[in-house]
Coordinates of C-alpha atoms and ligand atoms in Angstrom, one line a residue:
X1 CA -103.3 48.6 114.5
X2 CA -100.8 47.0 112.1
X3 CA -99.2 49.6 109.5
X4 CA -99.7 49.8 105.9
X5 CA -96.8 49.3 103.8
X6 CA -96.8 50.4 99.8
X7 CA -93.5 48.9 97.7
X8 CA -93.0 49.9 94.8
X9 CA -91.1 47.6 92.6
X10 CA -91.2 43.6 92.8
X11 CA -87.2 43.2 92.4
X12 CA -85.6 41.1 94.4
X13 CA -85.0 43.6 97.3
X14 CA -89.1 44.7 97.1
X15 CA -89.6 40.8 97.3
X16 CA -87.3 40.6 100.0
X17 CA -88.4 43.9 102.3
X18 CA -92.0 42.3 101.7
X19 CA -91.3 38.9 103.3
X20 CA -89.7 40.5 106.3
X21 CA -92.3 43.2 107.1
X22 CA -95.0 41.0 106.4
X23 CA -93.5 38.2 108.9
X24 CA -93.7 40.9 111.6
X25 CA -97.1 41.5 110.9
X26 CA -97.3 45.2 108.6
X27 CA -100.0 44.8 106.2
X28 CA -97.7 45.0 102.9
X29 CA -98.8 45.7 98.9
X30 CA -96.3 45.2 96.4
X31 CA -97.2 47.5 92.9
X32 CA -95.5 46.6 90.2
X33 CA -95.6 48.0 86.7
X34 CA -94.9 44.4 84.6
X35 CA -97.4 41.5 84.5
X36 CA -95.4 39.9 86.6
X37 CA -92.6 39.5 89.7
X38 CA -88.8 39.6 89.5
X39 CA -87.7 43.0 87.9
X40 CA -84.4 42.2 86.7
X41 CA -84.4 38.4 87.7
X42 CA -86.7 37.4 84.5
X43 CA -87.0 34.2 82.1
X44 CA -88.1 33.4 78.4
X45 CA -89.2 30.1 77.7
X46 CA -89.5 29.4 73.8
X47 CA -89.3 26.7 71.4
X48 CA -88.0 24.2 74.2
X49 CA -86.0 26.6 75.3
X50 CA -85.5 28.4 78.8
X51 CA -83.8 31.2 79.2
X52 CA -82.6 33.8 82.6
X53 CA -82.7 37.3 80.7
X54 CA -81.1 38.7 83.8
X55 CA -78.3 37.4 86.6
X56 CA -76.5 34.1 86.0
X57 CA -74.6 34.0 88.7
X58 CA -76.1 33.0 92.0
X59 CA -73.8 33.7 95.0
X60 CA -74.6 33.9 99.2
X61 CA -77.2 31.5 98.8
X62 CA -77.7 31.3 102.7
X63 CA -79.4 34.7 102.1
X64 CA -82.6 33.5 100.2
X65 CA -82.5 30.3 102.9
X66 CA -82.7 33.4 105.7
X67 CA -85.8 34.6 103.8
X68 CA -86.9 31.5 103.3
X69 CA -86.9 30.5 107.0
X70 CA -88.3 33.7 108.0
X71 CA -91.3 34.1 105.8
X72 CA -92.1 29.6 105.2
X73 CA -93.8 29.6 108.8
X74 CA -96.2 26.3 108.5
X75 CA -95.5 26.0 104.7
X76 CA -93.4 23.5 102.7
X77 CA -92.0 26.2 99.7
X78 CA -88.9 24.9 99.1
X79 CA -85.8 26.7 97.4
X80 CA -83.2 24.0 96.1
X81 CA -79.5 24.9 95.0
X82 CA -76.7 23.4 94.3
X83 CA -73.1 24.0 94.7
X84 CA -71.2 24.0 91.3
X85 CA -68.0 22.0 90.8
X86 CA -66.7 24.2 87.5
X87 CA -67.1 27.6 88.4
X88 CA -66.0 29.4 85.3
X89 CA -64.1 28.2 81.8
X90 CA -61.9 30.9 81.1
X91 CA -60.5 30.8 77.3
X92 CA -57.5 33.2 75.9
X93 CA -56.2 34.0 72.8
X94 CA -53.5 31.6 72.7
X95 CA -55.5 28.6 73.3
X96 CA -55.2 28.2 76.7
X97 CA -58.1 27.4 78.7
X98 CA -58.0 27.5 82.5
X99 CA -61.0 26.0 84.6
X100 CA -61.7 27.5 88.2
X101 CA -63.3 24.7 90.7
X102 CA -64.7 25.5 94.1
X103 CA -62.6 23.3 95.5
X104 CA -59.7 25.1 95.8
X105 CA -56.7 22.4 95.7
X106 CA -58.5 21.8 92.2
X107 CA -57.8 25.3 91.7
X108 CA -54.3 25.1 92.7
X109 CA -53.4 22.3 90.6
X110 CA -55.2 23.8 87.6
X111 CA -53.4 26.9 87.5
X112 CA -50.5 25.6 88.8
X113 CA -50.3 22.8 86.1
X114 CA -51.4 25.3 83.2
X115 CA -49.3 28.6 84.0
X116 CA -46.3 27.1 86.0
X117 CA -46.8 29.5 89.3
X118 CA -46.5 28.9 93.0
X119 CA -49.6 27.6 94.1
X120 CA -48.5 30.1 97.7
X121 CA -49.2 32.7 95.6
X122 CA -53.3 31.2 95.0
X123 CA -53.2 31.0 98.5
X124 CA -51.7 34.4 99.4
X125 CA -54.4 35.7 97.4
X126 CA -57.6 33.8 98.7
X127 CA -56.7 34.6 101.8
X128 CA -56.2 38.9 101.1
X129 CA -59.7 38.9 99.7
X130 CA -61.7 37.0 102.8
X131 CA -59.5 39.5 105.1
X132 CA -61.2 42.0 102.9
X133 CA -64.5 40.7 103.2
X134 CA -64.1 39.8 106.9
X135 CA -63.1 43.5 107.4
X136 CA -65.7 45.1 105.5
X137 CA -68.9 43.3 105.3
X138 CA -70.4 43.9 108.7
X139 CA -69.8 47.5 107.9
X140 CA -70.0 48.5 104.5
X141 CA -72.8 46.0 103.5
X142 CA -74.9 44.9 106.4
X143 CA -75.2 48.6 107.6
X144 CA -76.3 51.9 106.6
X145 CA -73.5 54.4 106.0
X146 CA -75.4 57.4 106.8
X147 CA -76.6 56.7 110.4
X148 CA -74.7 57.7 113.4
X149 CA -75.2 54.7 115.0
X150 CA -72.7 52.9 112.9
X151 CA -70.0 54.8 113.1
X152 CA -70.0 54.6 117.0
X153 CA -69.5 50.7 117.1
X154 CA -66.9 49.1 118.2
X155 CA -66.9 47.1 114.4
X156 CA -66.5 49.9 112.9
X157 CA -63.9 51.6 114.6
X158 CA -61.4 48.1 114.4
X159 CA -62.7 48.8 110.0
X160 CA -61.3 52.1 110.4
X161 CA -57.7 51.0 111.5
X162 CA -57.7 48.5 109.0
X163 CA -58.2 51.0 106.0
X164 CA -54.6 51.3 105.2
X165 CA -54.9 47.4 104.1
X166 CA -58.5 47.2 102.2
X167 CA -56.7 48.2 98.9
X168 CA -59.0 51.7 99.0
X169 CA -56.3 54.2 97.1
X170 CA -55.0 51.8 94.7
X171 CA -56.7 50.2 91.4
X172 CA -57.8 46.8 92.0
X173 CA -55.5 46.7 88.2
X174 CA -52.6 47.4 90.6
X175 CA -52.8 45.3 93.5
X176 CA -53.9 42.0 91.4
X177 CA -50.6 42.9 89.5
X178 CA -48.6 43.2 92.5
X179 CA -50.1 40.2 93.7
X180 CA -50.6 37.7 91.2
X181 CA -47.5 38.3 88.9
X182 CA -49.4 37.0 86.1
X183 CA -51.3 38.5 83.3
X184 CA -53.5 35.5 82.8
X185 CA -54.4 35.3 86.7
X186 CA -54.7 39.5 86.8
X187 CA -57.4 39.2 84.2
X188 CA -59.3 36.6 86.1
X189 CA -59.2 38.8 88.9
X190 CA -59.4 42.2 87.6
X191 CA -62.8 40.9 85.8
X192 CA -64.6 40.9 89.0
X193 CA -64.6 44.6 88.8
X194 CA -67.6 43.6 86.2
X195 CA -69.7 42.1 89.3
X196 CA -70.9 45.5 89.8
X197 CA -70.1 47.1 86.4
X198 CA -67.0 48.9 87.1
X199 CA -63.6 49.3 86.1
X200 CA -60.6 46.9 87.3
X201 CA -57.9 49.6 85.4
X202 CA -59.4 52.9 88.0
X203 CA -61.9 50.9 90.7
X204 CA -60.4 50.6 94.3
X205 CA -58.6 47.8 94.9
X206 CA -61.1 46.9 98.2
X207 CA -63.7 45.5 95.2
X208 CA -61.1 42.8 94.8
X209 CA -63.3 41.7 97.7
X210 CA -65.8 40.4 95.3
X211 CA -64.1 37.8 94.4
X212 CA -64.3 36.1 97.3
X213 CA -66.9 35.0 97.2
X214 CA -66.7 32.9 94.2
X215 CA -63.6 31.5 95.2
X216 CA -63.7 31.3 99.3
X217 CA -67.3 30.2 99.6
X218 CA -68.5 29.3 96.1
X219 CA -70.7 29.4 93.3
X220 CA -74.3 28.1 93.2
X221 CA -76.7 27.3 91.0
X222 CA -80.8 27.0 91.8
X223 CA -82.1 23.4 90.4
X224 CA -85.0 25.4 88.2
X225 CA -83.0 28.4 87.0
X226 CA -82.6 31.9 88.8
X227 CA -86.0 33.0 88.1
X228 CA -87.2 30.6 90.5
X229 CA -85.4 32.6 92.9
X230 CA -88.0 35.3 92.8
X231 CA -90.7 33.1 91.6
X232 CA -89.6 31.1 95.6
X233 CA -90.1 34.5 97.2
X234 CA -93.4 35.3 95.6
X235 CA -94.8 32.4 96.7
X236 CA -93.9 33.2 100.4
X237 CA -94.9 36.7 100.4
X238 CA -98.5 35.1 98.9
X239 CA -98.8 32.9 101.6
X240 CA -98.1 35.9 104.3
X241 CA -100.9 37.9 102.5
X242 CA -98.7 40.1 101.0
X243 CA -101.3 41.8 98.1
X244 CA -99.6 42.1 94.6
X245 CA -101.1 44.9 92.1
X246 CA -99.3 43.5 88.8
X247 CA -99.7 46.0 85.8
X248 CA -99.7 48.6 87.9
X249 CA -97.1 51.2 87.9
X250 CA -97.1 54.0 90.3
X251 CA -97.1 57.5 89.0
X252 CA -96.8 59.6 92.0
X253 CA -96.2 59.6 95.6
X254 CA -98.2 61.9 97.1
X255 CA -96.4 64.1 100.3
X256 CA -98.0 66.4 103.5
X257 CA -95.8 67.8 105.4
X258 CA -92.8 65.8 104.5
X259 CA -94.2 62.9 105.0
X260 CA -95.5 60.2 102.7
X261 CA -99.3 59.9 102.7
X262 CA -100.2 57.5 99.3
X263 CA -99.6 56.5 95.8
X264 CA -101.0 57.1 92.5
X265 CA -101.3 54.4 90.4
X266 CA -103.8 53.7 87.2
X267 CA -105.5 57.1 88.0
X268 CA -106.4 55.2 91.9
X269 CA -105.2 56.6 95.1
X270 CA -103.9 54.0 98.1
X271 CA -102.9 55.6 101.8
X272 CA -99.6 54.0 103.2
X273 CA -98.1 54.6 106.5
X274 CA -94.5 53.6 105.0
X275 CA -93.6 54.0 101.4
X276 CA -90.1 51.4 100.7
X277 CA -89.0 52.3 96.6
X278 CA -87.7 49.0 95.2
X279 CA -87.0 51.4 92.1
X280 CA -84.5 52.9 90.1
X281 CA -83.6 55.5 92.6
X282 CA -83.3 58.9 89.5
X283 CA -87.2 57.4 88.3
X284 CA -88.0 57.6 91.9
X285 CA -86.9 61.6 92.5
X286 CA -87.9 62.4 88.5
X287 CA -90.6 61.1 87.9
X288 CA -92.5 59.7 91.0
X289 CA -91.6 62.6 93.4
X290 CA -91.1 65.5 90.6
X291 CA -87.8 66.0 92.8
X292 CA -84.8 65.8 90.3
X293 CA -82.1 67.9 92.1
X294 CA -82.5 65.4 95.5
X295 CA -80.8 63.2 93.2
X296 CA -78.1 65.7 92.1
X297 CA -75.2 64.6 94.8
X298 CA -76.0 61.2 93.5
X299 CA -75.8 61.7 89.9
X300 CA -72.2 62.7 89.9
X301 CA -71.2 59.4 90.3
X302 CA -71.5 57.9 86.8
X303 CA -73.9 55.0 85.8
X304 CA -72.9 51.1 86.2
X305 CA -72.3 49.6 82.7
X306 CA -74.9 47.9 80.7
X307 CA -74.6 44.9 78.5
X308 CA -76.0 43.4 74.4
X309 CA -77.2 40.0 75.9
X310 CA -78.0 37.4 73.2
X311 CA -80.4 34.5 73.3
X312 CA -80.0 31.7 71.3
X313 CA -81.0 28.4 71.4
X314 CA -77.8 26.4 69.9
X315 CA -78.7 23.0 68.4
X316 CA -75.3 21.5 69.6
X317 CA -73.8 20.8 72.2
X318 CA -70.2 22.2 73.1
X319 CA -68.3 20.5 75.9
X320 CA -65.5 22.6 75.9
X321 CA -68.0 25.0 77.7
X322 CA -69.0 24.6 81.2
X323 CA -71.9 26.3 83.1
X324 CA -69.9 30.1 83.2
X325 CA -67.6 30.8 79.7
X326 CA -65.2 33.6 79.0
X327 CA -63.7 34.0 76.0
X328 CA -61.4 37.0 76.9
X329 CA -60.0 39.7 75.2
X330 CA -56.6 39.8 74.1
X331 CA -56.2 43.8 75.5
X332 CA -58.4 44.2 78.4
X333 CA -57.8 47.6 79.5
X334 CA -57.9 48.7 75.8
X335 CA -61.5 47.1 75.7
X336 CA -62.3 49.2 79.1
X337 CA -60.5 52.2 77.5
X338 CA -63.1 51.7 74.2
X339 CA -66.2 50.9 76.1
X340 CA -65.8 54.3 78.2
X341 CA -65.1 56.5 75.1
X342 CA -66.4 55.4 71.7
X343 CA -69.7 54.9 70.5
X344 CA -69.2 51.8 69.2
X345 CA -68.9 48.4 70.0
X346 CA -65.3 47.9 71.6
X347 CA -63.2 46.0 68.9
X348 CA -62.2 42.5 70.4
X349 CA -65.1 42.6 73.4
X350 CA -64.8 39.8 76.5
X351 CA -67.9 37.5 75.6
X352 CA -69.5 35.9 78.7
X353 CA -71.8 32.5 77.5
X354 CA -73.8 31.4 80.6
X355 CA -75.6 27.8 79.7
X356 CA -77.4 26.6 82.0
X357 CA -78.8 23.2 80.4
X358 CA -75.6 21.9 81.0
X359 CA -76.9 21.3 84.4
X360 CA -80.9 21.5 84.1
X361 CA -81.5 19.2 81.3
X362 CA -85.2 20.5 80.8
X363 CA -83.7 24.1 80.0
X364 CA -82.7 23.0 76.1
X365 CA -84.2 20.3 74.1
X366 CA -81.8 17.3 73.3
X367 CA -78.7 17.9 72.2
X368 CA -79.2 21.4 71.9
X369 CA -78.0 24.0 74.5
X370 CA -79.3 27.3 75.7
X371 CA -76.9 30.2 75.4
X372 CA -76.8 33.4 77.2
X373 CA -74.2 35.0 75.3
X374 CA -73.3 38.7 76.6
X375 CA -70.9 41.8 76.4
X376 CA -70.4 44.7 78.1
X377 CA -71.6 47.5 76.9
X378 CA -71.7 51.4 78.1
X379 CA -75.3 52.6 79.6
X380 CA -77.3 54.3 77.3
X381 CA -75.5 57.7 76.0
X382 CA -78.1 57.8 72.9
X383 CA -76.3 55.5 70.7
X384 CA -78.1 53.8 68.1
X385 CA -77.9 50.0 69.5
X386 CA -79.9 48.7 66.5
X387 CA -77.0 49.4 64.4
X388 CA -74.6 48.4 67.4
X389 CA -76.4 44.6 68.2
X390 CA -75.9 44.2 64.7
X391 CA -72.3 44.8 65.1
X392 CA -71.9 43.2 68.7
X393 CA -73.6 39.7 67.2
X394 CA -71.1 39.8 64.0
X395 CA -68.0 39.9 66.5
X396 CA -69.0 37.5 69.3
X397 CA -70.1 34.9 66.3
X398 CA -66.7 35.6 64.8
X399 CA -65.1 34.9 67.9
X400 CA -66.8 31.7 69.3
X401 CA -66.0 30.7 65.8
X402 CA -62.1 31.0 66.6
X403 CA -62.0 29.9 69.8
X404 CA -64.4 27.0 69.5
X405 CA -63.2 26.5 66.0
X406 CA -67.1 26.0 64.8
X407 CA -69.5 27.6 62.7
X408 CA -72.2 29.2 65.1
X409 CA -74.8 30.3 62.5
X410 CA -75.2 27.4 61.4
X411 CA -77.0 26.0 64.8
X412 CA -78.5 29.2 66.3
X413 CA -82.4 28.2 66.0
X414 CA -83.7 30.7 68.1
X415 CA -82.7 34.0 68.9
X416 CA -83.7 37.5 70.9
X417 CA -81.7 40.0 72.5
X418 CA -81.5 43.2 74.8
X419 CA -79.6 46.1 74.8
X420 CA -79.5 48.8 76.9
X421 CA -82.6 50.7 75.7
X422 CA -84.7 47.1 75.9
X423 CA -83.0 46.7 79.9
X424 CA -84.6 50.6 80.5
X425 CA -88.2 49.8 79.3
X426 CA -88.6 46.0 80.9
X427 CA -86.9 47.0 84.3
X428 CA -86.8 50.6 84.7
X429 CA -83.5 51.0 85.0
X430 CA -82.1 54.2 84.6
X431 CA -80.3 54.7 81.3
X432 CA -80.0 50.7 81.1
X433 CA -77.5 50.3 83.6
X434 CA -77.0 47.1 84.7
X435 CA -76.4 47.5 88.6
X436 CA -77.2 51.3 89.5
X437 CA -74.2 53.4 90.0
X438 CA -70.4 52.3 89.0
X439 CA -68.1 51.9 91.9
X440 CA -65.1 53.2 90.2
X441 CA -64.5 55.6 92.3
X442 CA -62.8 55.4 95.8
X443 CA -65.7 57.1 97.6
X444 CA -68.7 55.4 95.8
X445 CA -69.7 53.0 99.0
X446 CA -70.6 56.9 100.7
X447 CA -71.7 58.7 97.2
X448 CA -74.7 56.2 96.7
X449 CA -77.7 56.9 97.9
X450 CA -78.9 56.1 101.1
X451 CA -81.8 53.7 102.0
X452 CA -83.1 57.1 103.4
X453 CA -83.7 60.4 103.5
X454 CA -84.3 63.0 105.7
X455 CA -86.1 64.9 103.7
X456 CA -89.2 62.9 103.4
X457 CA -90.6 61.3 106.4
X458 CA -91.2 57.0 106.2
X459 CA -89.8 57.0 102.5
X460 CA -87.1 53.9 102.7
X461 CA -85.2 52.6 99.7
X462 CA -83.9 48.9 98.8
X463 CA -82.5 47.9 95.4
X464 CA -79.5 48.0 93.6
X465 CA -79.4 51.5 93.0
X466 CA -79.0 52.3 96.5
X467 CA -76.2 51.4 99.4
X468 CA -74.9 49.1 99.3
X469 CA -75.2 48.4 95.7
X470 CA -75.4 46.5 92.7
X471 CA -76.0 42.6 92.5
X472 CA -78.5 40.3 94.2
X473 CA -76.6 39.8 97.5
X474 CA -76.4 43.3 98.2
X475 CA -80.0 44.6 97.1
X476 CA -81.2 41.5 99.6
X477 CA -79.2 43.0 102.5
X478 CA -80.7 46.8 101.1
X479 CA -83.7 45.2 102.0
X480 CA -82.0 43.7 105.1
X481 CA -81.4 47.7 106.6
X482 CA -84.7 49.3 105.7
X483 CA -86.9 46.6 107.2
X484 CA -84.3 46.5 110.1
X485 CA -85.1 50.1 110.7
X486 CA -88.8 50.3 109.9
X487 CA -89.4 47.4 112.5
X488 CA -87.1 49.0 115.6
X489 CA -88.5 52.7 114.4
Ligands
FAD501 C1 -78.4 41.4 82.2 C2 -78.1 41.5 83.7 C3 -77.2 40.6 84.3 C4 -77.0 40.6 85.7 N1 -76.2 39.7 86.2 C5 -76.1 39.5 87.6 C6 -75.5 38.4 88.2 O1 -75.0 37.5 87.4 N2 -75.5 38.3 89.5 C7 -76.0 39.3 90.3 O2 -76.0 39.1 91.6 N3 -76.6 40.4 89.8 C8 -76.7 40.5 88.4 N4 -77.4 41.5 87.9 C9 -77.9 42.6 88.7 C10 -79.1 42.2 89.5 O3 -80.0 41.7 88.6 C11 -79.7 43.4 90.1 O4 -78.8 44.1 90.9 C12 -80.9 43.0 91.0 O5 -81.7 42.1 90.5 C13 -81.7 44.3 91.3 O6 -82.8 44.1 92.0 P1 -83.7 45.2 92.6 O7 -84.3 44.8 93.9 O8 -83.0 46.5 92.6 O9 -84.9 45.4 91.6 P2 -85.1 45.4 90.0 O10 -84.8 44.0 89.5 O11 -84.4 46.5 89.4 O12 -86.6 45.6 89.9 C14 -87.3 46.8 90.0 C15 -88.8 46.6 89.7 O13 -89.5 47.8 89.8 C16 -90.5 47.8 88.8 N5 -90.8 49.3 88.6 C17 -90.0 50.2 88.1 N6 -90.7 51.4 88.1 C18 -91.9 51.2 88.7 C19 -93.1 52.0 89.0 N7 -93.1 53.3 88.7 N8 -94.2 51.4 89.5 C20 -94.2 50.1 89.8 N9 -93.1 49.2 89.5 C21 -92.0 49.8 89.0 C22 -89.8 47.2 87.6 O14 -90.7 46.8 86.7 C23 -89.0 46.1 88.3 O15 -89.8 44.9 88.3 C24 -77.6 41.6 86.5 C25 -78.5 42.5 85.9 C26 -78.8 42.4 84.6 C27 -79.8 43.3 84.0

């Protein structure tokens, strides 16, 4: 008799765990607490305007096309991407503005041409973060770090020899210093730390392995906007009969023995054989399991950063700005510094503007543009954000003004916002971070919580609070090792 299957959460990795268990024929339902599919990977359409509330940058594709060829049997869902040519527009306080290309002798040239380096030392670089990624993916992403069975390949043992070279007990701050001998380039590089909501002045330099894959295999965009990432992966899980029970969060997982037996949810009990939490792993052990010291190990490592995102529809058009903006701070660390210890917004804050229509037309009315304008912010610590999004809005407007030497006000037509309280209540993450647990420190790939525990019996967890992390490639490869396991269990 096929088994039942309960996930809680309709995230990407939920989405993800549910296509592949439901392709190997376990009887899956999906619960989830909104009105509707995604978690963090939402949209708001208004007043001719579209806009993705949550990621903007769409790396890996091949791993939704893997999804997509496992769970489209005798279906024709398409999911369409396309390869951008302008990664990222990266402005500085001097005026200088330095566009990264996928193509990577465009890359050269650029930065080449604009900072008057070697272009060796590009190369150099490129290739140190795809040996890092070569060296560490098959181990510290496609596989769980807390079964034996890893640890006794033959992989892994040729990863441990290589740890003296995967930049582990120095700051990525250090080696992009060492490496790049430029402040312009360390600050491109050292933002990657921000991927995952870290630190580039105390994370391990191994994270400068994020940036490969921006710069080795590229950045992508999906031709209806990242929502219809999710929105492709619903549509496959319907066709597989996965059941979805929208509006309904779970309250409780009910236990015998050490073993999951059901879920609570709008006062009605459902039996499961296997129990996979797409959820914010502390909700999961406070609230759902009434277990708050399993978390306690866990909790030591401090929370990702969160993030004021702004909204506005812009009626202009700005082509100085590409699909990805950055309109950096003149004193990086001293922003880091600021958004670790004060309580208020950091005084000349990095703004990140994503715009999408600049490649889906239909995502701003004419001559208009859609703006996703964001900063980084710390997770919640009880400040009071209303006061704080008033503050963040009066600095990024003030900036945008200098560096784009305009008057923003004057063309923002529409406007809403989140903040980290707003991230909490529409995706129940913990304390608003934005991708789980920070990997500042050295040991975070071991610190974060497995996909499993021994103490409950056929309770698996997928997400980005769990290993490996933070970020839509590695909650879809979460999902990856828990269905992996369920299905050879
Ligand atoms: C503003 C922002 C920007 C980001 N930018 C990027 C980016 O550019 N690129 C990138 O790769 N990643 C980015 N991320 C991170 C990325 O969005 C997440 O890592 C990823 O989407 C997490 O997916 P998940 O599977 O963990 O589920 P989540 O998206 O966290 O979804 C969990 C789901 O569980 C539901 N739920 C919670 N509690 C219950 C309950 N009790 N019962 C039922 N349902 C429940 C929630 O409603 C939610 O739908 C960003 C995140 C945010 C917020």
């Amino acid at each position: 008799m096929s088994k039942k299957v309960i996930i809680i959460g309709s995230g990407i990795a939920g989405l993800a765990s549910a296509i592949r268990l439901s392709s190997k024929g376990y009887l899956v339902t999906v619960y989830e607490s909104n009105s509707y599919v995604g978690g963090k990977i939402s949209e708001i359409r208004k007043n001719g305007y579209r806009f993705d509330t949550g990621p903007s940058l769409f790396t890996m594709p091949n791993l939704i096309d893997e999804l997509v060829s496992i769970g489209n049997i005798n279906s024709d869902i398409k999911f369409e991407y396309k390869k951008i040519d302008t990664t990222c527009s990266y402005f500085f306080d001097d005026g200088i503005i330095l566009n990264a290309y996928s193509d990577q002798n465009k890359l050269k040239d650029e930065l080449v041409n604009k900072l008057d380096i070697d272009s060796k030392i590009i190369s150099n670089y490129l290739n140190y973060v795809a040996f890092l990624f070569k060296s560490t993916h098959k181990i510290f992403i496609e596989k769980s770090l807390h079964k034996l069975s890893t640890y006794l390949s033959f992989k892994t043992l040729v990863s441990f020899f290589k740890i003296p070279f995967l930049s582990i007990f120095k700051s990525m701050h250090k080696v992009n210093t060492n490496r790049l001998k430029n402040d312009k380039l360390v600050k491109i590089f050292n933002r990657y730390a921000t991927y995952n909501g870290s630190n580039p002045y105390v994370a391990p330099g191994i994270l400068n392995v994020i940036s490969h894959l921006e710069h080795n295999d590229g950045v992508y965009l999906p031709n209806k906007g990242m929502k219809s990432i999710t929105n492709c992966l619903y549509e496959i899980c319907k066709k597989n009969d996965v059941v979805f029970e929208l509006d309904s969060k779970v309250d409780k997982i009910e236990l015998l023995d050490g073993m999951v037996k059901g879920i609570y949810s709008n006062g009605k009990y459902s039996s499961a054989d296997i129990i996979i939490s797409n959820i914010d792993i502390h909700y999961l052990y406070n609230n759902l399991l009434k277990k708050p010291y399993y978390i306690n190990k866990h909790s030591k490592i401090n929370r990702s950063t969160s993030a004021i995102i702004f909204y506005w529809g812009i009626k202009k058009t700005f082509k100085k700005l590409s699909l990805h903006n950055i309109l950096f701070a003149k004193d990086y660390k001293h922003e880091f510094d600021e958004i670790k210890t004060s309580q208020n917004i950091q005084s000349d804050p990095t703004v990140y503007i994503n715009i999408t229509s600049k490649h889906i037309s239909t995502d701003a009315p004419k001559g208009s543009e859609n703006w996703f304008v964001m900063i980084n912010v710390s997770y919640d610590k009880g400040q009071n954000w209303q006061k704080l999004v008033q503050e963040a809005r009066e600095k990024i407007i003030k900036k945008v003004n200098n560096f784009l030497n305009t008057d923003l006000e004057k063309f923002i037509e529409y406007e809403t916002y989140m903040d980290p309280v707003s991230i909490q209540s529409k995706t129940g993450s913990f304390k608003g971070s934005l991708y789980g647990s920070s990997s500042n420190d050295k040991m975070s790939a071991f610190l974060r919580h497995p996909n499993f525990t021994n103490k409950i019996k056929n309770l698996y967890f997928c997400g980005g609070t769990v290993h490996p992390g933070g970020g839509i490639p590695l909650a879809l490869n979460s999902a990856k090792i828990i269905t992996n396991e369920i299905i050879s269990n």
